[in-house]
PDB file of C-alpha atoms in Angstrom:
ATOM      1  CA  MET A  13      68.988 -35.259 -14.898  1.00 35.00           C
ATOM      2  CA  SER A  14      66.306 -32.861 -15.456  1.00 41.00           C
ATOM      3  CA  ILE A  15      62.371 -33.508 -15.823  1.00 43.00           C
ATOM      4  CA  ILE A  16      62.441 -33.009 -20.040  1.00 45.00           C
ATOM      5  CA  GLU A  17      65.862 -35.049 -20.434  1.00 45.00           C
ATOM      6  CA  ILE A  18      63.960 -37.995 -18.645  1.00 41.00           C
ATOM      7  CA  SER A  19      60.977 -37.188 -20.783  1.00 49.00           C
ATOM      8  CA  GLU A  20      62.657 -36.886 -23.935  1.00 49.00           C
ATOM      9  CA  TYR A  21      64.507 -40.162 -23.053  1.00 44.00           C
ATOM     10  CA  GLN A  22      61.260 -41.864 -22.075  1.00 55.00           C
ATOM     11  CA  ILE A  23      59.488 -40.471 -25.297  1.00 56.00           C
ATOM     12  CA  HIS A  24      62.181 -41.693 -27.742  1.00 54.00           C
ATOM     13  CA  ASN A  25      63.115 -45.022 -26.234  1.00 51.00           C
ATOM     14  CA  ASN A  26      59.978 -46.404 -26.681  1.00 60.00           C
ATOM     15  CA  LYS A  27      58.319 -49.414 -28.015  1.00 73.00           C
ATOM     16  CA  ILE A  28      55.159 -47.419 -29.278  1.00 78.00           C
ATOM     17  CA  SER A  29      55.105 -45.813 -32.551  1.00 80.00           C
ATOM     18  CA  SER A  30      55.974 -41.866 -33.250  1.00 80.00           C
ATOM     19  CA  HIS A  31      52.081 -42.328 -34.895  1.00 84.00           C
ATOM     20  CA  LYS A  32      50.358 -43.294 -31.685  1.00 87.00           C
ATOM     21  CA  ILE A  33      52.541 -40.649 -29.747  1.00 86.00           C
ATOM     22  CA  ASN A  34      51.565 -38.076 -31.379  1.00 87.00           C
ATOM     23  CA  ALA A  35      47.539 -39.118 -31.541  1.00 90.00           C
ATOM     24  CA  ILE A  36      48.199 -39.337 -27.232  1.00 92.00           C
ATOM     25  CA  CYS A  37      49.408 -35.534 -27.411  1.00 90.00           C
ATOM     26  CA  LEU A  38      46.578 -34.696 -29.579  1.00 91.00           C
ATOM     27  CA  CYS A  39      44.125 -36.512 -27.217  1.00 92.00           C
ATOM     28  CA  PHE A  40      46.128 -34.886 -23.923  1.00 93.00           C
ATOM     29  CA  CYS A  41      46.042 -31.559 -25.602  1.00 92.00           C
ATOM     30  CA  MET A  42      41.792 -32.370 -26.487  1.00 93.00           C
ATOM     31  CA  ASP A  43      41.949 -32.870 -22.755  1.00 91.00           C
ATOM     32  CA  LEU A  44      40.393 -36.431 -23.025  1.00 92.00           C
ATOM     33  CA  THR A  45      40.791 -38.785 -20.194  1.00 90.00           C
ATOM     34  CA  ALA A  46      43.332 -41.328 -20.215  1.00 90.00           C
ATOM     35  CA  SER A  47      40.573 -43.910 -20.352  1.00 90.00           C
ATOM     36  CA  GLN A  48      39.003 -42.258 -23.285  1.00 92.00           C
ATOM     37  CA  THR A  49      42.706 -41.912 -24.713  1.00 92.00           C
ATOM     38  CA  ALA A  50      43.281 -45.682 -24.223  1.00 92.00           C
ATOM     39  CA  LYS A  51      39.945 -46.565 -26.156  1.00 93.00           C
ATOM     40  CA  TYR A  52      41.178 -43.920 -29.370  1.00 91.00           C
ATOM     41  CA  VAL A  53      44.762 -44.872 -29.318  1.00 91.00           C
ATOM     42  CA  GLY A  54      44.088 -48.978 -28.469  1.00 91.00           C
ATOM     43  CA  LEU A  55      46.967 -48.856 -25.389  1.00 91.00           C
ATOM     44  CA  SER A  56      46.323 -49.567 -22.090  1.00 90.00           C
ATOM     45  CA  ARG A  57      44.949 -46.518 -19.415  1.00 90.00           C
ATOM     46  CA  GLN A  58      48.277 -46.961 -17.356  1.00 91.00           C
ATOM     47  CA  THR A  59      50.320 -46.350 -20.607  1.00 90.00           C
ATOM     48  CA  ILE A  60      48.475 -43.414 -21.340  1.00 91.00           C
ATOM     49  CA  ASN A  61      48.827 -42.090 -17.548  1.00 89.00           C
ATOM     50  CA  HIS A  62      52.779 -42.612 -17.762  1.00 88.00           C
ATOM     51  CA  TYR A  63      52.855 -40.144 -21.147  1.00 89.00           C
ATOM     52  CA  TYR A  64      50.302 -38.259 -19.687  1.00 89.00           C
ATOM     53  CA  LYS A  65      52.647 -37.569 -16.857  1.00 87.00           C
ATOM     54  CA  ILE A  66      55.697 -36.809 -19.324  1.00 87.00           C
ATOM     55  CA  MET A  67      53.197 -34.208 -21.297  1.00 88.00           C
ATOM     56  CA  ARG A  68      52.335 -32.917 -17.632  1.00 86.00           C
ATOM     57  CA  ALA A  69      55.832 -32.271 -16.527  1.00 84.00           C
ATOM     58  CA  ALA A  70      56.922 -30.235 -20.132  1.00 84.00           C
ATOM     59  CA  LEU A  71      53.971 -28.198 -19.848  1.00 83.00           C
ATOM     60  CA  PRO A  72      55.572 -24.685 -19.257  1.00 79.00           C
ATOM     61  CA  GLN A  73      55.032 -23.386 -15.766  1.00 76.00           C
ATOM     62  CA  GLU A  74      53.242 -19.931 -16.184  1.00 71.00           C
ATOM     63  CA  MET A  75      53.295 -18.748 -12.551  1.00 69.00           C
ATOM     64  CA  VAL A  76      53.828 -15.341 -10.980  1.00 68.00           C
ATOM     65  CA  ASP A  77      56.714 -14.851  -8.634  1.00 65.00           C
ATOM     66  CA  LYS A  78      57.775 -11.204  -9.021  1.00 68.00           C
ATOM     67  CA  PRO A  79      56.194  -7.819  -8.323  1.00 72.00           C
ATOM     68  CA  ILE A  80      53.459  -7.044 -10.774  1.00 77.00           C
ATOM     69  CA  LYS A  81      52.427  -3.308 -10.747  1.00 84.00           C
ATOM     70  CA  SER A  82      48.500  -4.043 -11.005  1.00 85.00           C
ATOM     71  CA  LEU A  83      46.885  -7.481 -10.290  1.00 86.00           C
ATOM     72  CA  SER A  84      43.483  -9.178  -9.543  1.00 88.00           C
ATOM     73  CA  VAL A  85      43.826 -12.211  -6.985  1.00 90.00           C
ATOM     74  CA  GLY A  86      41.380 -14.594  -6.662  1.00 88.00           C
ATOM     75  CA  TYR A  87      41.303 -18.147  -5.790  1.00 88.00           C
ATOM     76  CA  MET A  88      39.890 -21.784  -5.772  1.00 87.00           C
ATOM     77  CA  ILE A  89      38.384 -24.149  -2.925  1.00 84.00           C
ATOM     78  CA  ILE A  90      39.904 -27.961  -4.385  1.00 81.00           C
ATOM     79  CA  GLN A  91      38.884 -30.557  -1.074  1.00 78.00           C
ATOM     80  CA  ASN A  92      39.088 -28.141   1.789  1.00 82.00           C
ATOM     81  CA  GLN A  93      42.476 -26.547   0.523  1.00 86.00           C
ATOM     82  CA  ALA A  94      42.733 -23.044  -1.238  1.00 88.00           C
ATOM     83  CA  TYR A  95      44.576 -22.610  -4.624  1.00 89.00           C
ATOM     84  CA  PHE A  96      45.586 -18.744  -5.459  1.00 91.00           C
ATOM     85  CA  TYR A  97      45.820 -16.818  -9.061  1.00 90.00           C
ATOM     86  CA  ALA A  98      46.660 -13.794 -10.377  1.00 89.00           C
ATOM     87  CA  LYS A  99      44.888 -12.053 -13.420  1.00 87.00           C
ATOM     88  CA  GLN A 100      47.284  -9.825 -15.225  1.00 83.00           C
ATOM     89  CA  GLU A 101      45.560  -7.993 -18.306  1.00 79.00           C
ATOM     90  CA  GLU A 102      43.757 -10.810 -20.064  1.00 81.00           C
ATOM     91  CA  ASN A 103      45.848 -14.254 -18.670  1.00 85.00           C
ATOM     92  CA  TYR A 104      45.881 -16.039 -15.063  1.00 90.00           C
ATOM     93  CA  PHE A 105      48.857 -17.329 -13.450  1.00 90.00           C
ATOM     94  CA  TYR A 106      48.922 -19.811 -10.974  1.00 89.00           C
ATOM     95  CA  ILE A 107      50.349 -18.583  -7.397  1.00 88.00           C
ATOM     96  CA  GLU A 108      52.926 -21.175  -5.956  1.00 86.00           C
ATOM     97  CA  MET A 109      52.539 -21.305  -2.462  1.00 85.00           C
ATOM     98  CA  ASN A 110      55.767 -21.701  -1.479  1.00 84.00           C
ATOM     99  CA  SER A 111      56.938 -18.310  -3.864  1.00 85.00           C
ATOM    100  CA  SER A 112      57.735 -15.109  -2.225  1.00 84.00           C
ATOM    101  CA  LEU A 113      54.467 -13.336  -3.920  1.00 84.00           C
ATOM    102  CA  PHE A 114      52.479 -15.823  -1.886  1.00 88.00           C
ATOM    103  CA  ASN A 115      54.095 -15.338   1.348  1.00 87.00           C
ATOM    104  CA  ASP A 116      54.225 -11.557   0.560  1.00 86.00           C
ATOM    105  CA  LEU A 117      50.590 -11.229   0.407  1.00 89.00           C
ATOM    106  CA  TYR A 118      49.070 -14.457   2.403  1.00 90.00           C
ATOM    107  CA  GLU A 119      48.842 -13.103   5.834  1.00 90.00           C
ATOM    108  CA  THR A 120      47.381  -9.538   4.928  1.00 91.00           C
ATOM    109  CA  TYR A 121      45.350 -10.487   2.083  1.00 92.00           C
ATOM    110  CA  LEU A 122      45.146 -14.171   0.894  1.00 91.00           C
ATOM    111  CA  PHE A 123      44.007 -15.537   4.161  1.00 91.00           C
ATOM    112  CA  PRO A 124      41.553 -12.899   4.734  1.00 92.00           C
ATOM    113  CA  LEU A 125      39.924 -13.343   1.406  1.00 91.00           C
ATOM    114  CA  THR A 126      39.651 -16.476   1.708  1.00 91.00           C
ATOM    115  CA  HIS A 127      37.621 -15.596   4.749  1.00 90.00           C
ATOM    116  CA  HIS A 128      35.965 -12.942   2.750  1.00 88.00           C
ATOM    117  CA  THR A 129      31.679 -14.201   2.694  1.00 87.00           C
ATOM    118  CA  LYS A 130      30.829 -11.403  -0.274  1.00 87.00           C
ATOM    119  CA  ALA A 131      33.950 -11.207  -2.018  1.00 88.00           C
ATOM    120  CA  ASN A 132      36.211 -13.838  -3.786  1.00 87.00           C
ATOM    121  CA  CYS A 133      38.833 -11.472  -5.671  1.00 91.00           C
ATOM    122  CA  ILE A 134      40.870  -8.780  -4.382  1.00 92.00           C
ATOM    123  CA  ARG A 135      42.355  -6.165  -6.757  1.00 93.00           C
ATOM    124  CA  LEU A 136      46.214  -4.785  -5.676  1.00 92.00           C
ATOM    125  CA  ILE A 137      48.861  -2.686  -6.739  1.00 92.00           C
ATOM    126  CA  TYR A 138      52.321  -2.674  -6.278  1.00 90.00           C
ATOM    127  CA  ASN A 139      53.985   0.346  -4.832  1.00 89.00           C
ATOM    128  CA  ALA A 140      57.541   0.665  -6.092  1.00 87.00           C
ATOM    129  CA  TYR A 141      58.724   2.791  -3.116  1.00 91.00           C
ATOM    130  CA  THR A 142      57.632   0.887  -0.146  1.00 89.00           C
ATOM    131  CA  GLN A 143      58.092  -2.440  -2.654  1.00 88.00           C
ATOM    132  CA  LYS A 144      54.652  -3.812  -0.753  1.00 89.00           C
ATOM    133  CA  TYR A 145      51.120  -4.209  -2.620  1.00 91.00           C
ATOM    134  CA  ILE A 146      47.961  -1.744  -1.685  1.00 92.00           C
ATOM    135  CA  SER A 147      44.961  -3.185  -2.117  1.00 92.00           C
ATOM    136  CA  LEU A 148      41.991  -1.346  -3.974  1.00 92.00           C
ATOM    137  CA  GLY A 149      39.447  -3.551  -2.511  1.00 92.00           C
ATOM    138  CA  TYR A 150      37.889  -6.917  -2.855  1.00 90.00           C
ATOM    139  CA  PHE A 151      35.301  -7.606  -5.212  1.00 89.00           C
ATOM    140  CA  ARG A 152      32.721 -10.313  -5.888  1.00 85.00           C
ATOM    141  CA  HIS A 153      33.583 -11.812  -9.551  1.00 80.00           C
ATOM    142  CA  ASP A 154      31.900 -14.503 -11.406  1.00 67.00           C
ATOM    143  CA  LEU A 155      34.943 -15.698 -13.336  1.00 75.00           C
ATOM    144  CA  ALA A 156      34.526 -17.880 -16.096  1.00 85.00           C
ATOM    145  CA  LEU A 157      37.873 -19.831 -14.536  1.00 87.00           C
ATOM    146  CA  ASN A 158      36.683 -21.353 -11.599  1.00 85.00           C
ATOM    147  CA  ASP A 159      33.609 -22.988 -13.936  1.00 89.00           C
ATOM    148  CA  PHE A 160      36.316 -24.398 -16.442  1.00 90.00           C
ATOM    149  CA  ILE A 161      38.040 -25.838 -13.465  1.00 88.00           C
ATOM    150  CA  SER A 162      35.118 -27.062 -11.511  1.00 87.00           C
ATOM    151  CA  THR A 163      33.751 -28.491 -15.319  1.00 88.00           C
ATOM    152  CA  ARG A 164      37.314 -29.813 -15.760  1.00 88.00           C
ATOM    153  CA  LEU A 165      38.385 -31.483 -12.543  1.00 86.00           C
ATOM    154  CA  LYS A 166      35.080 -33.443 -12.103  1.00 85.00           C
ATOM    155  CA  LYS A 167      35.584 -35.403 -15.168  1.00 83.00           C
ATOM    156  CA  PHE A 168      38.406 -37.206 -13.231  1.00 77.00           C
ATOM    157  CA  ARG A 169      36.152 -38.536 -11.110  1.00 72.00           C
ATOM    158  CA  GLY A 170      38.442 -37.904  -8.117  1.00 71.00           C
ATOM    159  CA  LEU A 171      42.090 -36.931  -7.632  1.00 75.00           C
ATOM    160  CA  LYS A 172      44.503 -37.551  -5.531  1.00 78.00           C
ATOM    161  CA  LYS A 173      45.288 -34.871  -2.970  1.00 78.00           C
ATOM    162  CA  GLU A 174      49.149 -34.252  -4.218  1.00 79.00           C
ATOM    163  CA  SER A 175      47.895 -34.030  -7.664  1.00 79.00           C
ATOM    164  CA  HIS A 176      45.238 -31.002  -6.749  1.00 83.00           C
ATOM    165  CA  ALA A 177      47.688 -28.074  -7.357  1.00 83.00           C
ATOM    166  CA  LEU A 178      49.129 -29.668 -10.859  1.00 84.00           C
ATOM    167  CA  HIS A 179      45.837 -30.332 -12.541  1.00 86.00           C
ATOM    168  CA  PHE A 180      45.624 -26.808 -10.990  1.00 88.00           C
ATOM    169  CA  LYS A 181      47.969 -25.540 -12.560  1.00 88.00           C
ATOM    170  CA  GLU A 182      47.493 -27.391 -16.204  1.00 89.00           C
ATOM    171  CA  SER A 183      43.640 -25.999 -16.006  1.00 90.00           C
ATOM    172  CA  ILE A 184      44.928 -22.584 -15.721  1.00 91.00           C
ATOM    173  CA  LEU A 185      47.143 -23.089 -18.854  1.00 90.00           C
ATOM    174  CA  ARG A 186      44.130 -24.912 -20.765  1.00 91.00           C
ATOM    175  CA  PHE A 187      42.493 -21.491 -20.005  1.00 92.00           C
ATOM    176  CA  ASN A 188      45.249 -19.390 -21.225  1.00 90.00           C
ATOM    177  CA  HIS A 189      45.640 -21.261 -24.063  1.00 90.00           C
ATOM    178  CA  THR A 190      43.749 -23.314 -27.000  1.00 91.00           C
ATOM    179  CA  GLN A 191      44.184 -26.765 -27.868  1.00 91.00           C
ATOM    180  CA  LYS A 192      46.836 -25.939 -31.065  1.00 92.00           C
ATOM    181  CA  GLU A 193      48.590 -23.762 -28.924  1.00 91.00           C
ATOM    182  CA  LEU A 194      49.301 -26.025 -26.581  1.00 90.00           C
ATOM    183  CA  GLN A 195      50.064 -28.744 -29.264  1.00 89.00           C
ATOM    184  CA  LYS A 196      52.796 -26.493 -30.776  1.00 89.00           C
ATOM    185  CA  MET A 197      54.195 -26.583 -27.063  1.00 87.00           C
ATOM    186  CA  LEU A 198      54.346 -29.887 -26.241  1.00 86.00           C
ATOM    187  CA  SER A 199      55.663 -30.921 -29.315  1.00 84.00           C
ATOM    188  CA  LEU A 200      58.633 -28.382 -29.044  1.00 84.00           C
ATOM    189  CA  LYS A 201      58.909 -29.214 -25.833  1.00 82.00           C
ATOM    190  CA  LEU A 202      59.442 -33.352 -26.114  1.00 80.00           C
ATOM    191  CA  GLY A 203      60.302 -33.176 -29.896  1.00 78.00           C
ATOM    192  CA  LEU A 204      57.281 -34.674 -31.744  1.00 76.00           C
ATOM    193  CA  GLN A 205      56.225 -34.216 -35.125  1.00 66.00           C
ATOM    194  CA  ASN A 206      53.401 -32.344 -35.921  1.00 60.00           C
TER     195      ASN A 206
END
């Protein structure tokens, strides 16, 4: 059974009214903490965390894995662990640590980037002939994404190390999409009514 099948089963076979589930979805899209949502909806924090987990699993995964003609790559360190993202045009994408893109870039570009004292991004182009990326140079970029993620993660007051990557991916998705777009995505994916 896939995550979505499990989540559909758990969303639709419950003792909580659809009105409350829609309220939980709205609070999730507004990026409220489980404690804030529990007060608003009138359910326990554990119940809210259960539904938040289902909703996080239902979010679309926007990741880069195939070669892209031109991209900028940046990183962010959360509790001594580096997480990488790529920017193509105006959208940001998470670079999964076990993806082929990560493996292609890590030794040559990503590892040196994390040790660069004056830069936090690198601009790359893909050479289709050699099927490799070429660096156009390191640069310092004050990214609004880094500030957004830092501010967002601070409100959770302590996350388990295992959930950092999940929250990092979710933060990038939230940065790329509005609250209404997220709500529409979740409603379609989970079969909720608006």
